Coordinates of C-alpha atoms in Angstrom, one line a residue:
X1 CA -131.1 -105.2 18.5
X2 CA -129.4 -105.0 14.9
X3 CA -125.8 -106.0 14.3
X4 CA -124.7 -102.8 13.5
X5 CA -126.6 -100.9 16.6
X6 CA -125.3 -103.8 18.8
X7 CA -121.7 -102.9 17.8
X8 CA -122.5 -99.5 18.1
X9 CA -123.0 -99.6 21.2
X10 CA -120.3 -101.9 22.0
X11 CA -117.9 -99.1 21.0
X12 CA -120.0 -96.8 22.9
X13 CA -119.5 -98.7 26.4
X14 CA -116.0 -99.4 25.8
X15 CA -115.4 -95.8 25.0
X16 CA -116.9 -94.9 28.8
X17 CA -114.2 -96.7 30.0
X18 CA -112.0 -95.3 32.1
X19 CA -108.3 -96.8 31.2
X20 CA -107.9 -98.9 34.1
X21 CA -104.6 -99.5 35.8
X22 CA -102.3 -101.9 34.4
X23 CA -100.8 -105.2 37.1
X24 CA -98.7 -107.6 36.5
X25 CA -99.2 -109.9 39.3
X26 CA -96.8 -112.8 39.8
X27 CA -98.9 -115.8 41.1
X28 CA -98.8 -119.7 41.6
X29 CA -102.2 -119.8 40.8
X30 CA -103.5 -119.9 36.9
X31 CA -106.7 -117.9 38.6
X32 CA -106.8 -114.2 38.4
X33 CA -105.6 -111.9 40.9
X34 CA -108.4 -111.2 43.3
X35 CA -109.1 -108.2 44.4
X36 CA -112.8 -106.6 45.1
X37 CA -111.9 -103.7 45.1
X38 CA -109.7 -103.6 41.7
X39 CA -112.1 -105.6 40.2
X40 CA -115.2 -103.4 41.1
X41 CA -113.1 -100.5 39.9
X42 CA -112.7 -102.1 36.4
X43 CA -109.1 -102.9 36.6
X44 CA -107.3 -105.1 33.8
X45 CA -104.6 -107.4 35.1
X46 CA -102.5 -109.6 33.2
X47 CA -101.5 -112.7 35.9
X48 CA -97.6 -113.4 34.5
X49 CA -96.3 -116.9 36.4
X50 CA -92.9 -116.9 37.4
X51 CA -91.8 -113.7 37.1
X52 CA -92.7 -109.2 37.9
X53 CA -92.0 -107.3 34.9
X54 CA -93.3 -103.8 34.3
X55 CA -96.3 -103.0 33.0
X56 CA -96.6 -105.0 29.5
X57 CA -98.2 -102.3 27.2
X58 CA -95.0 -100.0 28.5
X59 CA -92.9 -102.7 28.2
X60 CA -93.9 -105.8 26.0
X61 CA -91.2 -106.2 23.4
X62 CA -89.9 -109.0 25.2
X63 CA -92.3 -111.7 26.1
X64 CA -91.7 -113.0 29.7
X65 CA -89.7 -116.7 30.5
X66 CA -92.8 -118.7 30.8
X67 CA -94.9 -117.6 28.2
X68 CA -98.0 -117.3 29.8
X69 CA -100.1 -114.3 30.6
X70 CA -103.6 -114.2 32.0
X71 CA -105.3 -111.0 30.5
X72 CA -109.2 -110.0 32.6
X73 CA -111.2 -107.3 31.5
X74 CA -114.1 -106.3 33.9
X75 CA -116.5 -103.4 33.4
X76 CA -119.1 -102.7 36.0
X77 CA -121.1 -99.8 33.9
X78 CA -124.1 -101.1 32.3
X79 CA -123.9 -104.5 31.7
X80 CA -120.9 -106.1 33.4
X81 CA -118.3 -107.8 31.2
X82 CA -114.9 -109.8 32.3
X83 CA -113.0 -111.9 29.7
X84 CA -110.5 -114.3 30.1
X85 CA -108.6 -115.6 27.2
X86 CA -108.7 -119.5 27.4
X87 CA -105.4 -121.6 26.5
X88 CA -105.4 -124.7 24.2
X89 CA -105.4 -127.0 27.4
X90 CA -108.3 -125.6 28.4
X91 CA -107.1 -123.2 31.3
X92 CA -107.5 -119.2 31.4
X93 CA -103.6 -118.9 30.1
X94 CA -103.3 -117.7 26.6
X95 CA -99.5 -117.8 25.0
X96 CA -97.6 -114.3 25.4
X97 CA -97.0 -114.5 22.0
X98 CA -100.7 -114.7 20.8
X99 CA -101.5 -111.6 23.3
X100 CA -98.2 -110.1 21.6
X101 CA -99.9 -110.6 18.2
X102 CA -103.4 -109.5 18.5
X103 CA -103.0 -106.8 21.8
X104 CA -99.8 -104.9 21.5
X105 CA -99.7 -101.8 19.0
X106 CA -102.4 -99.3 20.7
X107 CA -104.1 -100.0 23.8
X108 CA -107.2 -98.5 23.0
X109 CA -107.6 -101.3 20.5
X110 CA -106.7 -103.5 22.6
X111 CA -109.7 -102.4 25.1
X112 CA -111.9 -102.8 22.1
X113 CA -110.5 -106.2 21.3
X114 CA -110.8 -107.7 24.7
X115 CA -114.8 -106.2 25.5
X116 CA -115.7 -107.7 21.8
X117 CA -114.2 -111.1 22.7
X118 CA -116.0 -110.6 25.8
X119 CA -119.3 -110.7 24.4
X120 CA -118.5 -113.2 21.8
X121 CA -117.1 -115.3 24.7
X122 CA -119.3 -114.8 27.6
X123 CA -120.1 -112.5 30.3
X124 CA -119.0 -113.8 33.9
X125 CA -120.3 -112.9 36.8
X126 CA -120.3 -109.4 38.5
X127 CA -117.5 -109.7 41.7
X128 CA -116.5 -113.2 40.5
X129 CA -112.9 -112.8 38.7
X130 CA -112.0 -116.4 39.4
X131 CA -114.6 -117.9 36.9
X132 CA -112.2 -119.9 35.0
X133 CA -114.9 -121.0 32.5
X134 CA -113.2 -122.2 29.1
X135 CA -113.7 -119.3 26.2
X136 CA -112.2 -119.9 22.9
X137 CA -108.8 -118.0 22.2
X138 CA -109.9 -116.7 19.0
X139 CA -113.8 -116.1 18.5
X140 CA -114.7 -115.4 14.9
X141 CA -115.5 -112.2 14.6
X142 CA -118.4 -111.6 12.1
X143 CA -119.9 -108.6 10.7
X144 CA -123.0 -109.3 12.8
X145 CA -120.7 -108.7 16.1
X146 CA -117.9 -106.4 15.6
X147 CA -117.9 -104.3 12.6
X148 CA -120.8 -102.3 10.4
X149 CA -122.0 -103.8 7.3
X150 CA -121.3 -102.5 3.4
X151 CA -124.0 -99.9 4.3
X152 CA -121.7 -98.1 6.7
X153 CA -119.0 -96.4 6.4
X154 CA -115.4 -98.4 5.5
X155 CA -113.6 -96.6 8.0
X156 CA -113.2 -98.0 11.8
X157 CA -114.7 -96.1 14.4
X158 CA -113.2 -93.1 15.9
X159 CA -111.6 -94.3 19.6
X160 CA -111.8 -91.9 22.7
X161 CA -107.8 -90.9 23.4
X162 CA -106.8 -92.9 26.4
X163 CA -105.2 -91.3 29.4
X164 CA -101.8 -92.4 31.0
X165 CA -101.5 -95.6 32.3
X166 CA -100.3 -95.7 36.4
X167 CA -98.0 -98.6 36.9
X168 CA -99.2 -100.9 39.9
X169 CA -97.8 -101.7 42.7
X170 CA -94.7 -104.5 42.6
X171 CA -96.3 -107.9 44.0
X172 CA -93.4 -110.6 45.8
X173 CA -91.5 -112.3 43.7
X174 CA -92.4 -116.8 43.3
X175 CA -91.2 -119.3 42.3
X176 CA -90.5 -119.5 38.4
X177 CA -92.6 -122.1 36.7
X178 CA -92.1 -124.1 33.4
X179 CA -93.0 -122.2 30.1
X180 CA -96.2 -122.7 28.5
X181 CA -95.3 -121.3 24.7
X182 CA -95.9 -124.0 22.5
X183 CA -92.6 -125.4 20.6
X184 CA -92.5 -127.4 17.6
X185 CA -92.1 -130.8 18.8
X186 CA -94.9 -130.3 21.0
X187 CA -97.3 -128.0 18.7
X188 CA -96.9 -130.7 15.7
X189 CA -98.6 -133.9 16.1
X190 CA -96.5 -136.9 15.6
X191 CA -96.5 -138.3 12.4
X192 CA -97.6 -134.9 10.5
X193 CA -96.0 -133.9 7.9
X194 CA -94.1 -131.1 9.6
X195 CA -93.2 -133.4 12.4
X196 CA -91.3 -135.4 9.7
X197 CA -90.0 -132.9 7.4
X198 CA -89.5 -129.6 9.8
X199 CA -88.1 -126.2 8.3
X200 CA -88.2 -126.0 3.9
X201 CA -84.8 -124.3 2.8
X202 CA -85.1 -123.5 -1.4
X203 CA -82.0 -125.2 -2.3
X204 CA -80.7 -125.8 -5.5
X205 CA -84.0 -125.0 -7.2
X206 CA -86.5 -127.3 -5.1
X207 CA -87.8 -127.0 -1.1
X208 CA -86.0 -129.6 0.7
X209 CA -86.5 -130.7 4.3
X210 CA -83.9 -128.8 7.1
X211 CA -85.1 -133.0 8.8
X212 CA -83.9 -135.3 6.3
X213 CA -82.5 -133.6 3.1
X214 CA -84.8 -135.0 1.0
X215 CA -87.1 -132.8 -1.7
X216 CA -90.6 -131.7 -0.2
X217 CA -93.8 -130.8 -2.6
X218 CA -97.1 -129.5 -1.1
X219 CA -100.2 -129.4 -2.0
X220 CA -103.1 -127.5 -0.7
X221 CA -105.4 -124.8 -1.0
X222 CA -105.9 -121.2 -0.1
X223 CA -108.6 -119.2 1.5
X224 CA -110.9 -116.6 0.0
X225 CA -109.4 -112.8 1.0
X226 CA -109.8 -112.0 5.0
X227 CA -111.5 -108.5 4.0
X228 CA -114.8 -108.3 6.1
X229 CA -118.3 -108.5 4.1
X230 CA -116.1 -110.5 0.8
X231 CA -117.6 -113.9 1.8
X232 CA -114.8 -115.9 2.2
X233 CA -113.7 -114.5 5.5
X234 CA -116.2 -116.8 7.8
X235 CA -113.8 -119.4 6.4
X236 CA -111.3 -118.6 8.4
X237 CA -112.1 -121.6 11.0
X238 CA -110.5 -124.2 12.7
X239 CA -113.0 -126.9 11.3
X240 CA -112.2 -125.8 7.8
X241 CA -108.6 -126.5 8.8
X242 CA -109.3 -130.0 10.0
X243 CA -111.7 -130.9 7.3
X244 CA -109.5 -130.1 4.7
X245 CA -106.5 -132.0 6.4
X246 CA -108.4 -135.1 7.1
X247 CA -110.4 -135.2 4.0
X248 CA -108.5 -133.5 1.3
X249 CA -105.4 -134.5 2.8
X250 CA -104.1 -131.0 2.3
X251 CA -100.5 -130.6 3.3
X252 CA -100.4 -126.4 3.3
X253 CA -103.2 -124.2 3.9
X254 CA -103.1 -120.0 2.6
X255 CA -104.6 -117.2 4.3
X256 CA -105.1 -114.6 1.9
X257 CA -104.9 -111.3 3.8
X258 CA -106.7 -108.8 2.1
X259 CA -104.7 -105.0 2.9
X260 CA -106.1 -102.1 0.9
X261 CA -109.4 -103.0 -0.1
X262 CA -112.9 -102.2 1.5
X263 CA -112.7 -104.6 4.6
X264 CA -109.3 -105.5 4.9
X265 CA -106.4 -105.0 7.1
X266 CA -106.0 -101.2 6.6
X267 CA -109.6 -100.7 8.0
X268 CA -109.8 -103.5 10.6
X269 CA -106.4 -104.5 11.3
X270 CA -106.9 -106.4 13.9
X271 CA -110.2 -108.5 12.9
X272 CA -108.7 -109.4 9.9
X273 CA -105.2 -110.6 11.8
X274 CA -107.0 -112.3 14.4
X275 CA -108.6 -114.4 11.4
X276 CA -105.2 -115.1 10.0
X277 CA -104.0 -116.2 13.4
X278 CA -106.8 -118.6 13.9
X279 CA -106.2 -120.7 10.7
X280 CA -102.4 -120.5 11.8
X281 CA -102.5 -122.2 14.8
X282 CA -105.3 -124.4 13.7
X283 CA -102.6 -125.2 10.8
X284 CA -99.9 -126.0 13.5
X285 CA -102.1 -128.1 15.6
X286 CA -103.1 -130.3 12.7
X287 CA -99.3 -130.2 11.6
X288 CA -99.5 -129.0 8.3
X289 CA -97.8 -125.9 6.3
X290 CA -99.1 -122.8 6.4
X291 CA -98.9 -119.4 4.3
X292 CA -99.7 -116.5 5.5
X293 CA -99.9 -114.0 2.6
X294 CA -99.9 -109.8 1.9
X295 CA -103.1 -110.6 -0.1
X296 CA -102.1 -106.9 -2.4
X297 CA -101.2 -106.2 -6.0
X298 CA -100.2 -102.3 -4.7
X299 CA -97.6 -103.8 -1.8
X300 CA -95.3 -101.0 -2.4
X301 CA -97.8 -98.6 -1.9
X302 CA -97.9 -100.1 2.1
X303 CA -94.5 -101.0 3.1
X304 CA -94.6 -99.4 6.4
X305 CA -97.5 -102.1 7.3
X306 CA -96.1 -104.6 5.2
X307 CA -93.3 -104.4 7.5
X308 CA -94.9 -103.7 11.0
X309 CA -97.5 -106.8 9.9
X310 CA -94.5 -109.5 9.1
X311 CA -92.2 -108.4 11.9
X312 CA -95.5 -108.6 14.4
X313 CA -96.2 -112.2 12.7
X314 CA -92.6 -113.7 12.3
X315 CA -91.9 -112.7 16.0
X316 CA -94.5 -114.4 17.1
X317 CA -94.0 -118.0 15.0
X318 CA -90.1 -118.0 14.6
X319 CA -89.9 -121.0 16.4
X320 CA -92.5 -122.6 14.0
X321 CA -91.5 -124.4 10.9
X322 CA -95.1 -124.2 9.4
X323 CA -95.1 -120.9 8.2
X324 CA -94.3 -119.8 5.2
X325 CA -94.5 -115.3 4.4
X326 CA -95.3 -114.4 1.0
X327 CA -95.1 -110.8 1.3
X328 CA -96.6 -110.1 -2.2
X329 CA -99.4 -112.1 -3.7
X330 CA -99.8 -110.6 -7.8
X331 CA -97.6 -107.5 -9.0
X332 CA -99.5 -105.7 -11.8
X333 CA -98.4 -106.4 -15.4
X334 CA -96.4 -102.6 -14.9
X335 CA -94.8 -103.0 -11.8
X336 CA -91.4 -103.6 -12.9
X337 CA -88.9 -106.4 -10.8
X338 CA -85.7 -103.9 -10.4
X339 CA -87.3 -100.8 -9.6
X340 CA -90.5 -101.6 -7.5
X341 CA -90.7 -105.2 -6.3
X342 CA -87.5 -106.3 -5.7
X343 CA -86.6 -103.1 -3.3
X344 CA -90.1 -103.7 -1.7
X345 CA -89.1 -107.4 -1.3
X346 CA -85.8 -106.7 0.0
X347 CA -87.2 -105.0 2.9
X348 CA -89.9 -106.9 4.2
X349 CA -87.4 -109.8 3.7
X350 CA -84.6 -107.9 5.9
X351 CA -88.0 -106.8 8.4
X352 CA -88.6 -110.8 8.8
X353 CA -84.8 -112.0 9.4
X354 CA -84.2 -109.5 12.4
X355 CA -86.5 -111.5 14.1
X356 CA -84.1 -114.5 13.9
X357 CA -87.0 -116.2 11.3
X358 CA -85.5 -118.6 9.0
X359 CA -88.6 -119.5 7.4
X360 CA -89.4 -119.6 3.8
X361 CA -90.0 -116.6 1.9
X362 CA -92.5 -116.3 -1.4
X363 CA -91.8 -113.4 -3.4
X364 CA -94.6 -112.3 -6.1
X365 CA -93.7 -111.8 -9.3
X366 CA -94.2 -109.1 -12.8
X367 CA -97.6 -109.7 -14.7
X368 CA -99.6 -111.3 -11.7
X369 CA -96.8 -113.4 -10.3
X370 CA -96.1 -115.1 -14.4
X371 CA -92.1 -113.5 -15.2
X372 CA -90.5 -115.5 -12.7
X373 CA -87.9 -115.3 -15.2
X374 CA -87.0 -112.0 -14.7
X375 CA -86.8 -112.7 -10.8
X376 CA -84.3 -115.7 -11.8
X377 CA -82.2 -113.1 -13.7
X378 CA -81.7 -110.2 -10.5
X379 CA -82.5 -112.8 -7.7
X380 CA -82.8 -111.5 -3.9
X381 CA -79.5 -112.4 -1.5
X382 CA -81.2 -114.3 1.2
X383 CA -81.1 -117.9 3.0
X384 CA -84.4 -119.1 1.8
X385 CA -86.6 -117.4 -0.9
X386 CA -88.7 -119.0 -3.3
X387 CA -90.8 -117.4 -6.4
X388 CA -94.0 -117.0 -7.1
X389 CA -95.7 -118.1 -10.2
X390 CA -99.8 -118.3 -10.6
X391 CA -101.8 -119.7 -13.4
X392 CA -105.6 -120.3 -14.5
X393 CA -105.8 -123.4 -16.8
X394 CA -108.5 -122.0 -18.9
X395 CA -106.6 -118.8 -19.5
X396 CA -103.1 -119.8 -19.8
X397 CA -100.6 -122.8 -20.9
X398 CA -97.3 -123.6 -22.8
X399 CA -96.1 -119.7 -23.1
X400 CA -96.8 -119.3 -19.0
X401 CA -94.6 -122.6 -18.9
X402 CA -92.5 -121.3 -21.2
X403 CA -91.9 -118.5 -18.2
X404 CA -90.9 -121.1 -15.8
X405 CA -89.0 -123.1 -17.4
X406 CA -86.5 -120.3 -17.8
X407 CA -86.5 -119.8 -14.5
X408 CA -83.9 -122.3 -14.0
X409 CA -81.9 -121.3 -11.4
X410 CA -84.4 -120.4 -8.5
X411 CA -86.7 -122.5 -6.5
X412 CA -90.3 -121.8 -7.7
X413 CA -93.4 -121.8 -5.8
X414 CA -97.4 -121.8 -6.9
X415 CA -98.8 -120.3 -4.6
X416 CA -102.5 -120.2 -6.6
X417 CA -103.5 -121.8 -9.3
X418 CA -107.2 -122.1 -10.6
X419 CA -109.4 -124.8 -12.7
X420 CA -111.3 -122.2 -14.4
X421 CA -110.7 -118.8 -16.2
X422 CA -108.1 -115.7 -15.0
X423 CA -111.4 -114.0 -13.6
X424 CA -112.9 -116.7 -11.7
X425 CA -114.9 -117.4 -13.6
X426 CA -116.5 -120.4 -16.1
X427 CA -116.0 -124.3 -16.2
X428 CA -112.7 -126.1 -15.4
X429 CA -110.4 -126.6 -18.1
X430 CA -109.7 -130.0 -16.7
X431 CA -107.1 -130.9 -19.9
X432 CA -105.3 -127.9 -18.9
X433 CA -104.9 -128.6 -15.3
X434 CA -103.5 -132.0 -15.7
X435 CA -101.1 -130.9 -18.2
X436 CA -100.2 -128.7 -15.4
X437 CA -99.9 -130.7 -12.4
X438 CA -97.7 -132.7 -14.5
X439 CA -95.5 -129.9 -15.2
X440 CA -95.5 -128.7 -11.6
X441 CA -95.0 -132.9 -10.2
X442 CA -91.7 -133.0 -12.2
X443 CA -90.2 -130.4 -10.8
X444 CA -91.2 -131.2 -7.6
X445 CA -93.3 -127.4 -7.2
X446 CA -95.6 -127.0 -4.7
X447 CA -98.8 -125.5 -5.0
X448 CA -102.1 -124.2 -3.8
X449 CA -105.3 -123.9 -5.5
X450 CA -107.7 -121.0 -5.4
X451 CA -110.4 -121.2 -4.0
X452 CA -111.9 -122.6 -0.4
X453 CA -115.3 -120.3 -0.3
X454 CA -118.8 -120.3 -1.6
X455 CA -119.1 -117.5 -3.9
X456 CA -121.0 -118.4 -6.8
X457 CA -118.1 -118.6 -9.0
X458 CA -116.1 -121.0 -10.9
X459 CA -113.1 -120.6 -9.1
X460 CA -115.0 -121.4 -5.8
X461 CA -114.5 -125.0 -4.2
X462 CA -118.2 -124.3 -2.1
X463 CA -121.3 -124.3 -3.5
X464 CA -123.4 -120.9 -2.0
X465 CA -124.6 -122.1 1.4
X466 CA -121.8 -124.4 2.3
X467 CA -120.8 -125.2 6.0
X468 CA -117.7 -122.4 7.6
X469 CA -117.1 -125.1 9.8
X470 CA -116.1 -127.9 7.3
X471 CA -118.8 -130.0 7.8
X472 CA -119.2 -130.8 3.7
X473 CA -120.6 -133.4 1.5
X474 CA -120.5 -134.2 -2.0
X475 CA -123.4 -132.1 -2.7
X476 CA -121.3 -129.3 -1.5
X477 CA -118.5 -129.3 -3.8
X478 CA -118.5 -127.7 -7.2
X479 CA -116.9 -129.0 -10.3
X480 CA -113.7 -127.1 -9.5
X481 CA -114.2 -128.2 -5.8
X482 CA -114.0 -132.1 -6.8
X483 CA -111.4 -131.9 -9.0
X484 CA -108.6 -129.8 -6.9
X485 CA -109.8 -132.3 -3.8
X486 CA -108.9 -135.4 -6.3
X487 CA -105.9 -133.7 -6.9
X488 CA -104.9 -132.7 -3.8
X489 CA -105.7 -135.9 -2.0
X490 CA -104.1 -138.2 -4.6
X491 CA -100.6 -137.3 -2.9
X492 CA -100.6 -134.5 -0.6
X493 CA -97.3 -134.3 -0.3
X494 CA -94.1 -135.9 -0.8
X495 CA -90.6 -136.6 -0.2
X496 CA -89.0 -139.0 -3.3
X497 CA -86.3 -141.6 -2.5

């Protein structure tokens, strides 16, 4: 069968569905509530430990004590289907606040999300709801399984409405157990670099460590834009994350979130979040930082998802000293600071800290993130913001420097920097860069270089062909590839004194 029929029809069978009834079934056991009869019927039940709360799609804002849900899906028509969402320690829990994250918002998507995991996953068993085989919490999701190909139309597929949901019966009460949420101490491997350094404030014009008070600068690189059918997205891996970490010696990975072009999160919201999500926690596992960025030079044009997509995000990782938000990659050259970007910024920012998020906040900047200086003139009133400046060494040097260096008074941030031309494109400019990375080391900025992908450009670290799971040798790298990676891995991060 072709990709695009197979996903077809994958819509088609979900769309039969008749919205089963939602349980939350308080248990002792981490297996699924088993019940023939509910099963047989196609029921979805989410297994909460410790504790009966209503039904979660009715009443999910707050996530329950212990953090763990257990959401099945099983469909008898056709082919049978039954998900369960594995946990990092290799049960059937998944953390509320990853459900929270990729599930809550319209249940119909949800259904859809849940019978595509299903199939990338596995299919268990027809009757056998306790099969508590291991399936990866976040499958990639390529355009050969879940969504048409630039042939077919950009927009998503057209969702049956779904009729009201019956609240279940209210199971006994047991005893509460432990929580499984992951928290820092225990999601950050000892000895990483956000084991040692913790939350980055911007203080007094540098990032400095919440831990010890000393001056932090990152190094990394950023991904290729999530959109589906751009390339870069089947990047979006954990073995990317942990090749670049142990190899590079990366200390900050970005995930580029593409929002109003053809692919990204406007059309398929949740594929592209659920590839954002993976790099995340593959970030927090390997302890390093992580950004996680509104990939847009039109971000006024979607505030209302700017802001539903950062609350949704910084509720979820609060707790989580990794992640950094920049909520606004490259302003045009016309988008003025006062009247556009700062009011935008101001919002999202306000959007993030109702959450009780302290994290860092990277604000784009006029001119394709360059007149930081402006910013430093009107900055935003907030805890912890830093500004965004980019630069491509074969397209621009001591005047873009200039720019910065007038930006005294603010902590800056470079969030992308490139080897080769504005456009992608041509050989590094490798004069350029050093004089560069010697700017940037003074000051102790951080920064990130575009581009981990294979597209056959200059800016592109991957020659065409190159492993998605990180498995890369010399041959792989082009000349921009080698020389951010010698960069990168000379120091990738430090603390002075």
């Amino acid at each position: 069968m072709a990709p695009v029929e197979e996903a077809k029809e994958l819509e088609a069978e979900t769309s039969l569905v008749s919205l089963p009834t939602i349980e939350t079934v308080a248990s002792e056991s981490d297996d699924p509530p088993v019940d023939d009869k509910s099963w047989k019927k196609g029921s979805l039940a989410a297994t909460q430990r410790g504790r009966v709360q209503r039904p979660f799609f009715q009443d999910a804002i707050v996530p329950p004590p212990n953090g763990s849900i257990v959401p099945v899906l099983y469909k008898p028509r056709r082919r049978s289907r039954c998900c369960v969402f594995g946990g990092d320690d290799g049960s059937n829990r998944m953390p509320w606040s990853t459900f929270f994250a990729i599930g809550l918002g319209a249940l119909v998507s949800f259904i859809v999300v849940v019978a595509l995991i299903a199939r990338v996953g596995h299919n268990m068993r027809s009757g056998n709801p306790k099969d508590n085989r291991h399936v990866t919490m976040y499958p990639t999701l390529s355009p050969s399984t879940v969504e048409p190909t630039s042939s077919e139309p950009s927009m998503p597929p057209t969702i049956s409405p779904a009729p009201t949901l019956t609240p279940a019966p209210t199971p006994p009460e047991t005893t509460a157990v432990p929580s499984t949420v992951p928290t820092p101490d225990r999601a950050n491997p000892p000895g990483s670099i956000v084991a040692k350094y913790g939350l980055l404030e911007a203080r007094n014009t540098r990032l400095v460590s919440q831990v010890t008070g000393t001056e932090v600068q990152l190094k990394g690189m950023s991904l290729f834009w999530t959109n589906t059918g751009w390339e870069g997205h089947v990047f979006y891996t954990e073995g990317v994350v942990e090749s670049l970490v142990n190899n590079w010696n990366i200390s900050i990975i970005r995930c580029a979130m593409g929002v109003e072009e053809e692919g990204g999160y406007i059309d398929y919201e949740t594929a592209n979040k659920l590839r954002v999500l993976t790099v995340v926690d593959a970030a927090i596992r390997m302890g390093i930082y992580v950004i996680i960025d509104w990939h847009t030079h039109y971000a006024q044009n979607y505030l209302s998802e700017a802001v539903r997509f950062f609350q949704d995000v910084a509720t979820v990782y609060s707790d989580m000293p990794n992640v950094i938000f920049e909520i606004y990659n490259e302003p045009l050259l016309e988008t003025e600071w006062d009247l556009t970007i700062k009011p935008y910024a101001e919002t999202v920012v306000e959007s993030i800290r109702r959450t009780g998020s302290e994290n860092l906040i990277l604000v784009g900047t006029r001119s394709y993130s360059q007149r930081v200086d402006e910013a430093s003139r009107d900055p935003i009133d907030d805890i912890n913001i830093a500004y965004v400046f980019h630069f491509y060494a074969a397209s621009h040097g001591e005047w873009l420097r200039d720019y910065a260096r007038a930006a005294s008074n603010v902590t800056l941030f470079c969030s992308e920097w490139g080897s080769v031309s504005a456009d992608g494109s041509g050989n590094p400019d490798e004069d350029s860069v050093r004089e560069w990375i010697d700017f940037m080391d003074e000051r102790s900025i951080s920064h990130v270089n575009w581009v981990l992908n294979d597209k056959n450009e200059g800016a592109s670290a991957l020659k065409p062909g190159s492993s998605i799971r990180g498995v890369w040798t010399e041959e792989d790298y082009t000349d921009s590839g080698l020389l951010a990676r010698e960069i990168i891995s000379e120091t990738g991060s430090y603390a002075p004194g």
